[in-house]
């Protein structure tokens, strides 16, 4: 494992693996163009003007023909910069291989819709720990919450992060207690690389107190998460009384252990994991173990 971890991002592979990286990295990072299909979800692009003169793009996804009222704001893994943009009616974005981005369709139902949350355009270079832990980040997401309530019919709002995105879901849940109904943390960032502080990210998560959060929380973690900065045992020991869904099994796992297509990214268990999260959102039902006997497409 290298000293610098890039969670759910592109790995710096050895020279012998360069050919494989050309294919893998282009799939994970290449901009994704979405052309809506009649059988697919309804998707709506919006760009929120922030008081300091920049914009924050979002992409709202709803089950076709539905009128859901529960918004789940999605914060992707490292680097979390989606570059959502609309050009001549086509919406493009990066990181489409990230767990939350590729699996969000499984969360959509008559009650729930998702909101892919980009970093503000003035944060498109880093969108780092300093921003994610700041009051400015909380203010920006408060504006997103206001938008999905006023324009998209949300009466309840949840935040959900994966991997490095849990820096956002954690600090937003701590700071925006009165603006949300709950927080979901998947593949939670718990053990940053403190030996290389100048080149690491997620450092505030090393001593983050999850028990200080007052809104309802759900943790979702793969029992065999191979990434050293998102250890399953650390979540178990630090989550307090918050419920935990343990995911088991995988299918066609490949790539860097801290990236989207290993057990870290719930590969092969996307659908069953999202359905379990939807159950918790709707009824607070907790399926303590999922995926152990599941065969997914």
Coordinates of C-alpha atoms in Angstrom, one line a residue:
X1 CA 0.0 0.0 0.0
X2 CA 1.4 3.4 -0.9
X3 CA 1.8 6.2 1.6
X4 CA -0.7 8.4 -0.2
X5 CA -4.2 7.0 -0.5
X6 CA -6.7 8.1 -3.1
X7 CA -10.0 6.8 -2.1
X8 CA -12.4 5.8 -4.9
X9 CA -10.1 7.7 -7.3
X10 CA -7.4 6.7 -9.8
X11 CA -4.5 4.6 -8.5
X12 CA -0.9 5.3 -9.3
X13 CA -0.1 1.9 -10.6
X14 CA 3.4 0.4 -11.3
X15 CA 4.8 0.6 -14.8
X16 CA 4.0 -3.1 -15.5
X17 CA 0.3 -2.4 -14.9
X18 CA 0.2 0.8 -17.1
X19 CA -1.8 -0.9 -19.9
X20 CA -4.5 -2.1 -17.5
X21 CA -4.6 1.4 -15.9
X22 CA -5.4 3.0 -19.3
X23 CA -8.7 1.0 -19.4
X24 CA -9.6 1.2 -15.7
X25 CA -8.8 4.8 -15.1
X26 CA -10.7 5.9 -18.2
X27 CA -13.7 4.1 -17.0
X28 CA -13.7 5.5 -13.5
X29 CA -12.8 9.1 -14.3
X30 CA -13.9 9.8 -17.8
X31 CA -16.8 12.2 -18.0
X32 CA -20.2 10.4 -18.2
X33 CA -22.8 11.7 -20.6
X34 CA -26.4 10.9 -19.6
X35 CA -29.0 10.8 -22.3
X36 CA -32.4 10.2 -20.6
X37 CA -34.3 7.1 -21.7
X38 CA -38.0 6.5 -21.3
X39 CA -37.4 3.6 -19.0
X40 CA -34.7 5.3 -16.9
X41 CA -34.9 7.7 -14.0
X42 CA -36.0 11.3 -14.5
X43 CA -33.0 13.5 -14.0
X44 CA -32.8 17.3 -13.5
X45 CA -29.7 19.5 -13.5
X46 CA -29.6 22.6 -11.4
X47 CA -26.8 25.0 -10.5
X48 CA -27.2 26.9 -7.2
X49 CA -25.8 30.4 -7.0
X50 CA -23.9 31.0 -3.8
X51 CA -23.6 34.4 -2.1
X52 CA -19.8 34.6 -2.6
X53 CA -20.2 34.5 -6.4
X54 CA -19.7 30.9 -7.3
X55 CA -22.1 28.1 -8.2
X56 CA -22.7 24.6 -6.8
X57 CA -24.1 22.1 -9.4
X58 CA -26.4 19.2 -8.5
X59 CA -28.1 16.4 -10.4
X60 CA -31.5 15.2 -9.1
X61 CA -32.7 11.7 -9.9
X62 CA -36.2 10.4 -9.5
X63 CA -38.0 7.2 -10.4
X64 CA -39.9 8.0 -13.6
X65 CA -43.5 9.0 -12.9
X66 CA -43.0 9.2 -9.1
X67 CA -43.5 12.1 -6.7
X68 CA -41.0 11.3 -3.9
X69 CA -40.6 13.6 -0.9
X70 CA -37.4 12.3 0.7
X71 CA -34.1 13.7 -0.7
X72 CA -30.8 11.9 -0.2
X73 CA -27.8 14.1 -0.8
X74 CA -24.9 12.0 -2.2
X75 CA -21.2 12.8 -1.5
X76 CA -18.9 10.7 -3.6
X77 CA -15.5 9.3 -2.6
X78 CA -12.2 10.9 -3.3
X79 CA -11.7 13.5 -4.7
X80 CA -15.5 14.1 -4.6
X81 CA -15.3 16.7 -7.4
X82 CA -17.9 15.6 -9.9
X83 CA -17.7 18.4 -12.5
X84 CA -21.5 18.2 -13.1
X85 CA -22.4 20.3 -16.2
X86 CA -25.1 20.6 -18.7
X87 CA -24.4 21.3 -22.4
X88 CA -27.2 21.4 -25.0
X89 CA -29.5 19.3 -22.8
X90 CA -26.9 16.6 -22.1
X91 CA -25.6 16.3 -18.5
X92 CA -22.1 15.1 -17.9
X93 CA -20.1 14.3 -14.8
X94 CA -17.0 12.5 -13.5
X95 CA -16.6 9.7 -11.0
X96 CA -19.5 7.7 -12.5
X97 CA -17.8 4.5 -11.2
X98 CA -18.1 5.6 -7.6
X99 CA -20.3 3.4 -5.5
X100 CA -22.9 6.1 -4.7
X101 CA -23.0 7.4 -8.2
X102 CA -23.3 4.1 -10.0
X103 CA -25.7 2.5 -7.5
X104 CA -28.0 5.4 -6.8
X105 CA -30.7 4.0 -9.1
X106 CA -31.3 1.2 -6.6
X107 CA -32.3 3.8 -4.0
X108 CA -35.0 5.4 -6.1
X109 CA -38.6 4.6 -5.3
X110 CA -42.0 6.3 -4.7
X111 CA -40.6 8.0 -1.6
X112 CA -36.9 8.6 -2.2
X113 CA -35.0 10.6 -4.7
X114 CA -31.3 11.3 -4.9
X115 CA -29.2 14.4 -5.3
X116 CA -25.7 14.2 -6.6
X117 CA -23.9 17.0 -4.8
X118 CA -20.8 18.5 -6.5
X119 CA -18.2 20.7 -4.9
X120 CA -18.8 24.4 -5.5
X121 CA -16.9 25.6 -8.6
X122 CA -14.4 27.6 -6.5
X123 CA -13.5 24.2 -4.8
X124 CA -13.0 22.3 -8.1
X125 CA -9.2 22.2 -7.5
X126 CA -9.1 20.5 -4.1
X127 CA -12.4 20.3 -2.2
X128 CA -10.2 19.1 0.7
X129 CA -10.5 18.6 4.5
X130 CA -10.3 22.3 5.2
X131 CA -13.4 23.0 3.1
X132 CA -15.3 19.9 4.1
X133 CA -15.0 20.6 7.8
X134 CA -15.7 24.3 7.5
X135 CA -18.8 26.3 8.3
X136 CA -18.7 27.4 4.7
X137 CA -19.4 23.9 3.5
X138 CA -22.3 23.7 5.9
X139 CA -23.7 26.9 4.6
X140 CA -23.3 25.8 1.0
X141 CA -25.2 22.5 1.7
X142 CA -27.9 24.4 3.6
X143 CA -28.5 26.2 0.3
X144 CA -28.7 22.8 -1.5
X145 CA -31.2 21.6 1.1
X146 CA -33.3 24.8 0.7
X147 CA -33.2 24.2 -3.1
X148 CA -34.4 20.6 -3.0
X149 CA -37.2 21.6 -0.7
X150 CA -38.4 24.6 -2.7
X151 CA -37.9 23.2 -6.2
X152 CA -38.0 19.5 -6.0
X153 CA -40.7 18.7 -3.3
X154 CA -38.5 17.4 -0.5
X155 CA -40.0 17.4 3.0
X156 CA -37.2 15.3 4.5
X157 CA -33.5 15.4 3.8
X158 CA -30.7 12.9 4.4
X159 CA -27.0 13.2 3.7
X160 CA -25.0 10.1 2.5
X161 CA -21.3 9.9 2.0
X162 CA -19.0 7.1 0.9
X163 CA -15.3 6.8 1.8
X164 CA -13.8 10.3 1.7
X165 CA -17.3 11.6 1.2
X166 CA -18.0 10.6 4.8
X167 CA -15.9 13.6 5.9
X168 CA -18.8 15.6 4.5
X169 CA -21.6 13.5 5.8
X170 CA -20.0 13.5 9.3
X171 CA -19.4 17.2 9.6
X172 CA -22.7 18.2 7.9
X173 CA -24.6 16.0 10.3
X174 CA -22.8 17.7 13.2
X175 CA -23.4 21.2 12.0
X176 CA -26.8 21.0 10.3
X177 CA -28.8 19.2 12.9
X178 CA -31.9 21.3 12.3
X179 CA -31.7 21.0 8.5
X180 CA -31.7 17.2 8.0
X181 CA -33.5 14.1 9.2
X182 CA -30.5 11.7 9.2
X183 CA -27.1 10.8 7.9
X184 CA -25.8 7.6 6.3
X185 CA -22.1 6.8 6.3
X186 CA -20.8 4.1 3.9
X187 CA -17.3 2.7 3.9
X188 CA -16.6 5.3 6.6
X189 CA -13.2 7.0 6.6
X190 CA -11.8 6.2 10.1
X191 CA -8.0 5.7 9.9
X192 CA -6.2 8.4 8.0
X193 CA -2.5 8.0 7.1
X194 CA -1.1 10.2 9.9
X195 CA 2.5 9.2 9.0
X196 CA 2.4 11.3 5.9
X197 CA 0.3 14.3 7.0
X198 CA 1.4 16.6 4.3
X199 CA 0.2 14.2 1.6
X200 CA -2.9 12.7 3.2
X201 CA -6.5 13.5 3.4
X202 CA -9.3 12.7 5.8
X203 CA -7.1 13.6 8.8
X204 CA -10.0 15.0 10.9
X205 CA -11.6 11.6 10.9
X206 CA -8.9 10.0 13.0
X207 CA -10.4 11.4 16.2
X208 CA -13.9 12.3 15.0
X209 CA -16.5 11.7 17.7
X210 CA -19.5 10.1 16.0
X211 CA -21.4 10.1 19.3
X212 CA -21.6 13.9 19.2
X213 CA -23.9 13.8 16.2
X214 CA -27.6 14.3 17.3
X215 CA -29.4 13.3 14.1
X216 CA -30.2 9.7 13.4
X217 CA -27.2 7.9 11.8
X218 CA -26.7 4.7 9.9
X219 CA -23.4 3.1 9.2
X220 CA -22.9 0.7 6.2
X221 CA -19.7 -1.1 5.9
X222 CA -18.3 -4.2 4.1
X223 CA -17.0 -6.7 6.6
X224 CA -14.0 -7.4 4.4
X225 CA -13.3 -3.8 3.3
X226 CA -9.6 -4.1 2.3
X227 CA -8.8 -0.4 2.5
X228 CA -6.5 0.5 5.5
X229 CA -8.1 3.9 6.0
X230 CA -11.7 2.5 6.2
X231 CA -11.4 -0.4 8.6
X232 CA -14.5 -2.3 9.6
X233 CA -13.3 -2.9 13.1
X234 CA -12.8 0.9 13.6
X235 CA -16.4 1.6 12.7
X236 CA -17.6 -1.1 15.0
X237 CA -15.6 0.3 17.9
X238 CA -16.4 4.0 17.3
X239 CA -20.0 4.2 16.1
X240 CA -21.6 4.3 19.5
X241 CA -25.2 3.2 19.5
X242 CA -25.8 4.0 15.9
X243 CA -26.9 1.0 13.8
X244 CA -24.6 -0.8 11.4
X245 CA -25.4 -2.7 8.3
X246 CA -22.7 -5.2 7.6
X247 CA -22.3 -6.2 3.9
X248 CA -20.7 -9.5 3.0
X249 CA -19.6 -11.0 -0.3
X250 CA -18.6 -9.4 -3.6
X251 CA -18.6 -10.1 -7.3
X252 CA -15.9 -9.4 -9.9
X253 CA -13.8 -7.3 -7.5
X254 CA -10.8 -5.7 -9.1
X255 CA -8.5 -2.8 -9.0
X256 CA -6.9 -0.9 -6.1
X257 CA -8.2 -2.0 -2.6
X258 CA -9.2 1.6 -1.7
X259 CA -11.2 2.2 -4.9
X260 CA -14.7 1.8 -6.2
X261 CA -14.6 -1.8 -7.6
X262 CA -13.2 -3.7 -4.6
X263 CA -15.3 -4.7 -1.5
X264 CA -14.5 -1.1 -0.4
X265 CA -17.0 0.0 -3.0
X266 CA -19.5 -2.8 -2.4
X267 CA -18.9 -4.3 -5.8
X268 CA -21.5 -6.9 -6.7
X269 CA -23.6 -5.9 -3.7
X270 CA -24.8 -2.5 -4.9
X271 CA -28.5 -3.4 -5.1
X272 CA -29.0 -5.3 -1.9
X273 CA -27.0 -2.6 0.0
X274 CA -29.0 0.3 -1.4
X275 CA -32.3 -1.5 -0.7
X276 CA -31.3 -2.0 2.9
X277 CA -30.5 1.7 3.2
X278 CA -33.9 2.6 1.7
X279 CA -35.6 0.4 4.4
X280 CA -33.8 2.3 7.1
X281 CA -34.7 5.6 5.7
X282 CA -38.4 4.7 5.3
X283 CA -38.9 2.8 8.6
X284 CA -35.6 2.7 10.6
X285 CA -35.6 -1.1 9.9
X286 CA -32.0 -2.4 10.2
X287 CA -30.9 -5.4 8.3
X288 CA -27.8 -6.2 10.3
X289 CA -26.2 -8.4 7.7
X290 CA -26.8 -8.3 3.9
X291 CA -25.2 -9.9 0.9
X292 CA -24.0 -13.2 2.4
X293 CA -26.1 -15.3 0.1
X294 CA -26.9 -12.7 -2.6
X295 CA -26.1 -13.1 -6.2
X296 CA -26.3 -9.8 -8.1
X297 CA -26.1 -8.8 -11.7

